[in-house]
Amino acid sequence: MKAVLVIGLLLMLTGFYGLMTRRNMIKMVLSVAITEVGLQMVMITAGFIRGGTAPILTEDITELASFVDPVPQALVLTAIVIGVAVNALMLAFIIRMYGKRGSLDVRDYTDSKW
Amino acid sequence: MIKRALIFLVLAFFAWQFLLMVTGWEGLSGLGEIARHYMEKGREELGAANIVTAIVVTYRGLDTLGEVSVLFLAAAGIGFLLGAGRLSRKQDGGNAGGLENEKTRRKASEILETGSDIVVPAIAVFGVYIFVNGHLSPGGGFQGGAVIASAIVLLFLSHPFYSLNHGVLKVTESLSGTVYVGLGLLGLILAGGFLDARFLPVGEFGRILSAGAIPVIYSLIGLKVGAELVGILEQMRRPS
């Protein structure tokens, strides 16, 4: 499970790198999406218990220690849905901006830069 | 140059913090207090086999209502942003953009068309299966809704000139949202609190019709999420 944590953190670093270096707005949205995925993997590992299985009960279950923590999983479910909503909204903004000025480069949109 | 150095410094800082996290990570040794309560009492209180569903729909039901609202707001925002563009082009008087789009949009290949005709209904039924069984097996309303939306994506790809019935979409979305909140209020009146699923009988553990109102609520969420995602896709598909 440590591998999942490492992969998640590496994905977050990749996303941060993309956010700071890319100027194409679609690539920036992709960077945000990559960061989100990495963060979700890190959150999942936060509830991991060694030897645990998915928190789904069956008829003949007695040993509670054999389950992982369900709370982070519920939180990640929320995070995924909200991530999708935010990404879609960002893409809609980009479509509108491209329709106005025909450029995807964020440096061409300096109107409201302080 | 300074910019690059700064970027490198920031990344190095994050990498250092993450390294500390990884080296110090041990995993939990046991369930926390709240998680223990959910795992122990979830079954007798709510009768749901999938504890994640019990948390999402009932224990933290208000969070889920907020989540659905965020998704709805995003869908409304996308409709507002992309719908306004269509209006201004119409005011220009020219239908040039639309015509150009009709030209570039061509019929899908026969393999894609035939294949998707077979697969699309199966995918949609699978989505319904996922959200109806949300309290028993992995899955639930959000996942099932996303699967249904993926079926519609395939439909859009294979039938480029297919136009959705917006009335059905709107009615599904608003009706399921309203009934969802209505069931929450019913829980407030008949059971312990807002979105408490216990106003319906808990039933026999492991059956489809069990766990109080959880399957009903999750099915409504599934319908709402599916309709919203399809609405977003429809907005993005249109020429702008």
Short mmCIF file of C-alpha atoms in Angstrom, two decimals:
data_model
loop_
_atom_site.label_atom_id
_atom_site.label_comp_id
_atom_site.label_asym_id
_atom_site.label_seq_id
_atom_site.Cartn_x
_atom_site.Cartn_y
_atom_site.Cartn_z
CA MET A 1 0.00 0.00 0.00
CA LYS A 2 3.01 2.22 0.40
CA ALA A 3 3.43 1.94 -3.37
CA VAL A 4 -0.01 3.56 -3.85
CA LEU A 5 1.01 6.39 -1.54
CA VAL A 6 4.26 6.94 -3.46
CA ILE A 7 2.49 6.85 -6.83
CA GLY A 8 -0.15 9.28 -5.56
CA LEU A 9 2.44 11.73 -4.29
CA LEU A 10 4.44 11.47 -7.54
CA LEU A 11 1.26 12.20 -9.51
CA MET A 12 0.65 15.24 -7.31
CA LEU A 13 4.20 16.47 -7.99
CA THR A 14 3.67 15.93 -11.73
CA GLY A 15 0.47 17.94 -11.55
CA PHE A 16 2.16 20.79 -9.66
CA TYR A 17 4.98 20.83 -12.21
CA GLY A 18 2.48 20.98 -15.06
CA LEU A 19 0.51 23.77 -13.38
CA MET A 20 3.64 25.89 -12.96
CA THR A 21 5.23 25.35 -16.36
CA ARG A 22 2.39 24.93 -18.88
CA ARG A 23 0.70 27.94 -20.44
CA ASN A 24 -1.85 26.08 -22.54
CA MET A 25 -5.10 26.24 -20.58
CA ILE A 26 -6.25 22.74 -21.48
CA LYS A 27 -2.94 21.37 -20.26
CA MET A 28 -3.39 23.34 -17.05
CA VAL A 29 -6.79 21.72 -16.53
CA LEU A 30 -5.18 18.34 -17.17
CA SER A 31 -2.56 19.17 -14.55
CA VAL A 32 -5.29 19.94 -12.04
CA ALA A 33 -6.94 16.61 -12.92
CA ILE A 34 -3.65 14.73 -12.42
CA THR A 35 -3.15 16.44 -9.05
CA GLU A 36 -6.68 15.42 -8.07
CA VAL A 37 -6.08 11.78 -8.92
CA GLY A 38 -2.85 11.78 -6.93
CA LEU A 39 -4.57 13.36 -3.95
CA GLN A 40 -7.37 10.81 -4.09
CA MET A 41 -4.85 7.97 -4.01
CA VAL A 42 -3.16 9.54 -0.99
CA MET A 43 -6.54 9.89 0.75
CA ILE A 44 -7.34 6.22 0.12
CA THR A 45 -4.07 5.16 1.74
CA ALA A 46 -4.98 7.24 4.80
CA GLY A 47 -7.65 4.67 5.69
CA PHE A 48 -5.62 1.57 4.95
CA ILE A 49 -5.26 -1.11 7.61
CA ARG A 50 -2.81 -3.93 7.00
CA GLY A 51 -4.60 -7.05 5.80
CA GLY A 52 -7.95 -5.26 5.52
CA THR A 53 -10.53 -5.80 2.79
CA ALA A 54 -13.22 -3.55 1.33
CA PRO A 55 -15.78 -2.44 3.96
CA ILE A 56 -18.66 -4.52 2.62
CA LEU A 57 -20.30 -6.82 5.13
CA THR A 58 -21.43 -10.34 4.31
CA GLU A 59 -23.71 -12.72 6.16
CA ASP A 60 -21.12 -14.50 8.26
CA ILE A 61 -18.84 -11.69 9.28
CA THR A 62 -17.57 -11.40 12.83
CA GLU A 63 -14.06 -9.98 12.74
CA LEU A 64 -14.24 -6.20 12.34
CA ALA A 65 -10.48 -5.79 12.28
CA SER A 66 -10.38 -7.32 8.80
CA PHE A 67 -11.86 -4.19 7.19
CA VAL A 68 -10.21 -0.97 6.12
CA ASP A 69 -11.53 2.39 7.31
CA PRO A 70 -14.66 3.30 5.27
CA VAL A 71 -14.67 7.03 6.07
CA PRO A 72 -11.83 8.11 3.73
CA GLN A 73 -13.41 6.06 0.96
CA ALA A 74 -16.68 7.95 1.33
CA LEU A 75 -14.72 11.22 1.30
CA VAL A 76 -12.86 10.23 -1.86
CA LEU A 77 -16.18 9.42 -3.55
CA THR A 78 -17.24 13.01 -2.85
CA ALA A 79 -13.86 14.34 -4.00
CA ILE A 80 -14.05 12.50 -7.33
CA VAL A 81 -17.51 13.83 -8.16
CA ILE A 82 -16.63 17.40 -7.23
CA GLY A 83 -13.38 17.10 -9.20
CA VAL A 84 -15.32 16.09 -12.29
CA ALA A 85 -17.73 19.00 -11.84
CA VAL A 86 -14.91 21.53 -11.41
CA ASN A 87 -12.96 20.20 -14.39
CA ALA A 88 -16.04 20.35 -16.61
CA LEU A 89 -16.73 23.93 -15.52
CA MET A 90 -13.11 24.94 -16.24
CA LEU A 91 -13.32 23.38 -19.70
CA ALA A 92 -16.56 25.26 -20.37
CA PHE A 93 -14.78 28.52 -19.45
CA ILE A 94 -11.96 27.63 -21.83
CA ILE A 95 -14.41 26.91 -24.67
CA ARG A 96 -15.97 30.33 -24.15
CA MET A 97 -12.61 32.10 -23.94
CA TYR A 98 -11.37 30.36 -27.08
CA GLY A 99 -14.53 31.38 -28.90
CA LYS A 100 -13.90 35.01 -27.93
CA ARG A 101 -10.23 35.34 -28.75
CA GLY A 102 -9.15 32.17 -30.52
CA SER A 103 -6.22 31.42 -28.26
CA LEU A 104 -5.56 28.78 -25.65
CA ASP A 105 -2.46 30.48 -24.23
CA VAL A 106 -3.16 31.90 -20.80
CA ARG A 107 -0.72 34.78 -21.46
CA ASP A 108 -3.09 36.21 -24.06
CA TYR A 109 -5.71 36.87 -21.42
CA THR A 110 -4.22 39.69 -19.39
CA ASP A 111 -7.33 41.89 -19.15
CA SER A 112 -8.09 41.23 -15.52
CA LYS A 113 -4.51 40.76 -14.38
CA TRP A 114 -4.22 43.31 -11.59
CA MET B 1 15.88 31.72 -15.35
CA ILE B 2 14.79 32.97 -11.94
CA LYS B 3 11.34 31.59 -12.70
CA ARG B 4 12.76 28.16 -13.40
CA ALA B 5 14.80 28.22 -10.24
CA LEU B 6 11.71 29.19 -8.27
CA ILE B 7 9.67 26.39 -9.83
CA PHE B 8 12.45 23.96 -9.02
CA LEU B 9 12.59 25.22 -5.44
CA VAL B 10 8.83 24.88 -4.94
CA LEU B 11 8.83 21.38 -6.38
CA ALA B 12 11.82 20.42 -4.25
CA PHE B 13 10.01 21.72 -1.16
CA PHE B 14 6.91 19.65 -1.96
CA ALA B 15 9.06 16.62 -2.75
CA TRP B 16 10.80 17.02 0.61
CA GLN B 17 7.47 17.20 2.44
CA PHE B 18 6.16 14.19 0.56
CA LEU B 19 9.33 12.26 1.36
CA LEU B 20 8.75 12.94 5.04
CA MET B 21 5.18 11.66 4.61
CA VAL B 22 6.32 8.46 2.92
CA THR B 23 9.08 7.64 5.40
CA GLY B 24 6.79 8.30 8.33
CA TRP B 25 3.83 6.39 6.93
CA GLU B 26 2.79 3.27 8.77
CA GLY B 27 -0.91 2.87 8.02
CA LEU B 28 -3.61 2.69 10.62
CA SER B 29 -3.29 0.05 13.30
CA GLY B 30 -7.06 -0.19 13.79
CA LEU B 31 -10.35 1.49 13.05
CA GLY B 32 -10.91 4.91 14.56
CA GLU B 33 -13.77 5.61 16.93
CA ILE B 34 -16.21 6.87 14.29
CA ALA B 35 -15.28 4.19 11.76
CA ARG B 36 -15.71 1.52 14.45
CA HIS B 37 -19.20 2.83 15.21
CA TYR B 38 -20.14 2.78 11.53
CA MET B 39 -18.82 -0.74 11.04
CA GLU B 40 -20.41 -2.16 14.18
CA LYS B 41 -23.74 -0.38 14.17
CA GLY B 42 -24.17 0.15 10.43
CA ARG B 43 -25.65 -3.26 9.90
CA GLU B 44 -28.28 -3.22 12.62
CA GLU B 45 -29.10 0.47 12.33
CA LEU B 46 -29.39 0.68 8.56
CA GLY B 47 -29.14 -2.88 7.25
CA ALA B 48 -26.73 -1.89 4.48
CA ALA B 49 -24.02 -4.35 3.51
CA ASN B 50 -21.88 -1.67 1.86
CA ILE B 51 -20.79 0.54 4.73
CA VAL B 52 -19.43 3.20 2.37
CA THR B 53 -22.94 3.58 0.98
CA ALA B 54 -24.39 3.77 4.49
CA ILE B 55 -21.96 6.61 5.26
CA VAL B 56 -22.52 8.45 2.00
CA VAL B 57 -26.31 8.22 1.95
CA THR B 58 -27.28 8.39 5.60
CA TYR B 59 -24.55 9.08 8.17
CA ARG B 60 -23.10 11.89 6.05
CA GLY B 61 -26.18 12.41 3.93
CA LEU B 62 -25.96 16.17 4.16
CA ASP B 63 -22.49 16.05 2.57
CA THR B 64 -23.94 14.11 -0.32
CA LEU B 65 -26.73 16.63 -0.75
CA GLY B 66 -24.04 19.31 -0.93
CA GLU B 67 -22.10 17.23 -3.41
CA VAL B 68 -25.14 16.83 -5.64
CA SER B 69 -25.71 20.59 -5.38
CA VAL B 70 -22.12 21.27 -6.47
CA LEU B 71 -22.61 19.00 -9.48
CA PHE B 72 -25.90 20.71 -10.28
CA LEU B 73 -24.29 24.16 -9.99
CA ALA B 74 -21.47 23.10 -12.30
CA ALA B 75 -23.96 21.76 -14.84
CA ALA B 76 -25.99 24.97 -14.60
CA GLY B 77 -22.83 27.05 -15.01
CA ILE B 78 -21.80 25.10 -18.09
CA GLY B 79 -25.28 25.51 -19.54
CA PHE B 80 -25.08 29.23 -18.87
CA LEU B 81 -21.60 29.65 -20.35
CA LEU B 82 -22.03 27.57 -23.48
CA GLY B 83 -25.68 28.44 -24.02
CA ALA B 84 -24.95 32.18 -24.09
CA GLY B 85 -22.45 31.72 -26.92
CA ARG B 86 -25.06 30.03 -29.05
CA LEU B 87 -27.44 32.91 -28.52
CA SER B 88 -24.97 35.62 -29.57
CA ARG B 89 -24.13 33.76 -32.77
CA LYS B 90 -27.78 33.56 -33.64
CA GLN B 91 -28.02 37.31 -33.18
CA ASP B 92 -25.23 37.76 -35.72
CA GLY B 93 -27.75 36.52 -38.24
CA GLY B 94 -25.32 34.06 -39.81
CA ASN B 95 -25.76 30.35 -39.56
CA ALA B 96 -22.26 29.88 -40.97
CA GLY B 97 -20.78 28.23 -37.90
CA GLY B 98 -23.57 25.71 -37.74
CA LEU B 99 -23.35 24.89 -41.43
CA GLU B 100 -19.62 24.41 -41.26
CA ASN B 101 -20.14 22.09 -38.36
CA GLU B 102 -22.72 20.07 -40.24
CA LYS B 103 -20.19 19.61 -43.01
CA THR B 104 -17.37 18.44 -40.76
CA ARG B 105 -19.65 16.17 -38.80
CA ARG B 106 -20.04 12.95 -40.72
CA LYS B 107 -21.74 9.65 -40.29
CA ALA B 108 -20.02 7.06 -38.12
CA SER B 109 -18.70 3.87 -39.64
CA GLU B 110 -21.05 0.93 -39.86
CA ILE B 111 -19.07 -1.16 -37.39
CA LEU B 112 -19.27 1.56 -34.72
CA GLU B 113 -22.95 2.15 -35.40
CA THR B 114 -24.00 -1.50 -35.27
CA GLY B 115 -21.77 -2.28 -32.33
CA SER B 116 -22.99 0.64 -30.28
CA ASP B 117 -26.63 -0.20 -31.04
CA ILE B 118 -26.04 -3.53 -29.34
CA VAL B 119 -23.88 -2.27 -26.49
CA VAL B 120 -25.58 1.01 -25.49
CA PRO B 121 -28.73 -0.52 -23.93
CA ALA B 122 -26.60 -3.08 -22.09
CA ILE B 123 -24.38 -0.33 -20.65
CA ALA B 124 -27.41 1.67 -19.56
CA VAL B 125 -28.96 -1.35 -17.84
CA PHE B 126 -25.63 -2.04 -16.15
CA GLY B 127 -25.61 1.53 -14.83
CA VAL B 128 -29.09 1.02 -13.38
CA TYR B 129 -27.92 -2.27 -11.84
CA ILE B 130 -24.99 -0.48 -10.20
CA PHE B 131 -27.12 2.13 -8.48
CA VAL B 132 -29.96 -0.19 -7.52
CA ASN B 133 -27.46 -2.51 -5.81
CA GLY B 134 -25.52 0.35 -4.24
CA HIS B 135 -26.31 -0.76 -0.69
CA LEU B 136 -25.18 -4.35 -1.28
CA SER B 137 -22.15 -4.27 -3.54
CA PRO B 138 -19.47 -1.80 -4.61
CA GLY B 139 -21.05 1.02 -6.54
CA GLY B 140 -23.86 3.46 -6.04
CA GLY B 141 -25.63 6.44 -7.49
CA PHE B 142 -22.63 8.44 -8.65
CA GLN B 143 -20.92 5.48 -10.27
CA GLY B 144 -24.13 4.24 -11.91
CA GLY B 145 -24.91 7.72 -13.19
CA ALA B 146 -21.43 7.98 -14.70
CA VAL B 147 -21.88 4.59 -16.42
CA ILE B 148 -25.20 5.76 -17.92
CA ALA B 149 -23.51 8.94 -19.13
CA SER B 150 -20.78 6.84 -20.75
CA ALA B 151 -23.47 4.95 -22.68
CA ILE B 152 -24.72 8.29 -23.97
CA VAL B 153 -21.17 9.27 -25.00
CA LEU B 154 -21.03 6.14 -27.13
CA LEU B 155 -24.42 7.07 -28.60
CA PHE B 156 -23.13 10.56 -29.46
CA LEU B 157 -20.05 9.09 -31.14
CA SER B 158 -21.93 6.54 -33.20
CA HIS B 159 -24.91 8.74 -34.13
CA PRO B 160 -23.51 12.25 -34.65
CA PHE B 161 -26.87 13.69 -35.70
CA TYR B 162 -28.79 12.21 -32.80
CA SER B 163 -30.52 14.88 -30.75
CA LEU B 164 -31.58 14.32 -27.19
CA ASN B 165 -35.02 15.00 -25.85
CA HIS B 166 -34.22 17.86 -23.49
CA GLY B 167 -37.64 17.74 -21.86
CA VAL B 168 -37.06 14.21 -20.56
CA LEU B 169 -33.61 15.19 -19.32
CA LYS B 170 -34.91 18.24 -17.47
CA VAL B 171 -37.88 16.43 -15.94
CA THR B 172 -35.70 13.49 -14.78
CA GLU B 173 -33.16 15.80 -13.23
CA SER B 174 -35.47 18.15 -11.38
CA LEU B 175 -37.92 15.44 -10.33
CA SER B 176 -35.22 13.18 -8.86
CA GLY B 177 -33.60 16.13 -7.10
CA THR B 178 -36.90 17.26 -5.60
CA VAL B 179 -37.91 13.76 -4.49
CA TYR B 180 -34.44 13.30 -2.98
CA VAL B 181 -34.87 16.36 -0.77
CA GLY B 182 -38.47 15.31 -0.08
CA LEU B 183 -37.29 11.91 1.18
CA GLY B 184 -34.76 13.73 3.35
CA LEU B 185 -37.56 15.78 4.90
CA LEU B 186 -39.61 12.61 5.35
CA GLY B 187 -36.69 11.22 7.34
CA LEU B 188 -36.78 14.35 9.47
CA ILE B 189 -40.46 13.85 10.24
CA LEU B 190 -40.74 10.04 10.53
CA ALA B 191 -37.24 9.04 11.67
CA GLY B 192 -34.22 10.44 13.47
CA GLY B 193 -33.19 13.36 11.30
CA PHE B 194 -32.73 14.89 7.87
CA LEU B 195 -31.96 12.17 5.28
CA ASP B 196 -32.40 9.40 7.85
CA ALA B 197 -33.25 6.33 5.76
CA ARG B 198 -35.00 4.42 8.54
CA PHE B 199 -38.56 5.58 7.87
CA LEU B 200 -38.88 2.51 5.64
CA PRO B 201 -38.40 -0.92 7.27
CA VAL B 202 -34.81 -2.14 7.41
CA GLY B 203 -35.86 -5.52 6.04
CA GLU B 204 -33.84 -8.64 5.58
CA PHE B 205 -30.09 -8.11 5.36
CA GLY B 206 -28.69 -8.67 1.88
CA ARG B 207 -31.93 -8.27 -0.09
CA ILE B 208 -32.45 -5.64 -2.75
CA LEU B 209 -35.47 -4.24 -0.91
CA SER B 210 -33.74 -3.68 2.40
CA ALA B 211 -31.76 -1.01 4.20
CA GLY B 212 -34.70 1.37 4.54
CA ALA B 213 -34.77 4.15 1.96
CA ILE B 214 -31.10 3.84 0.98
CA PRO B 215 -31.72 2.11 -2.40
CA VAL B 216 -34.47 4.60 -3.23
CA ILE B 217 -32.29 7.60 -2.38
CA TYR B 218 -29.27 6.21 -4.21
CA SER B 219 -31.36 5.43 -7.30
CA LEU B 220 -32.61 9.01 -7.33
CA ILE B 221 -29.04 10.26 -6.98
CA GLY B 222 -28.05 7.95 -9.85
CA LEU B 223 -30.77 9.32 -12.11
CA LYS B 224 -29.89 12.89 -11.20
CA VAL B 225 -26.15 12.43 -11.72
CA GLY B 226 -26.74 10.61 -15.01
CA ALA B 227 -29.06 13.34 -16.30
CA GLU B 228 -26.64 16.06 -15.21
CA LEU B 229 -23.59 14.46 -16.83
CA VAL B 230 -25.54 13.86 -20.03
CA GLY B 231 -26.62 17.51 -19.97
CA ILE B 232 -22.97 18.63 -19.60
CA LEU B 233 -21.91 16.39 -22.50
CA GLU B 234 -24.75 17.66 -24.66
CA GLN B 235 -23.70 21.28 -24.00
CA MET B 236 -20.08 20.53 -24.91
CA ARG B 237 -21.06 18.62 -28.04
CA ARG B 238 -22.87 21.54 -29.58
CA PRO B 239 -21.05 23.87 -31.97
CA SER B 240 -19.99 27.00 -30.16
#
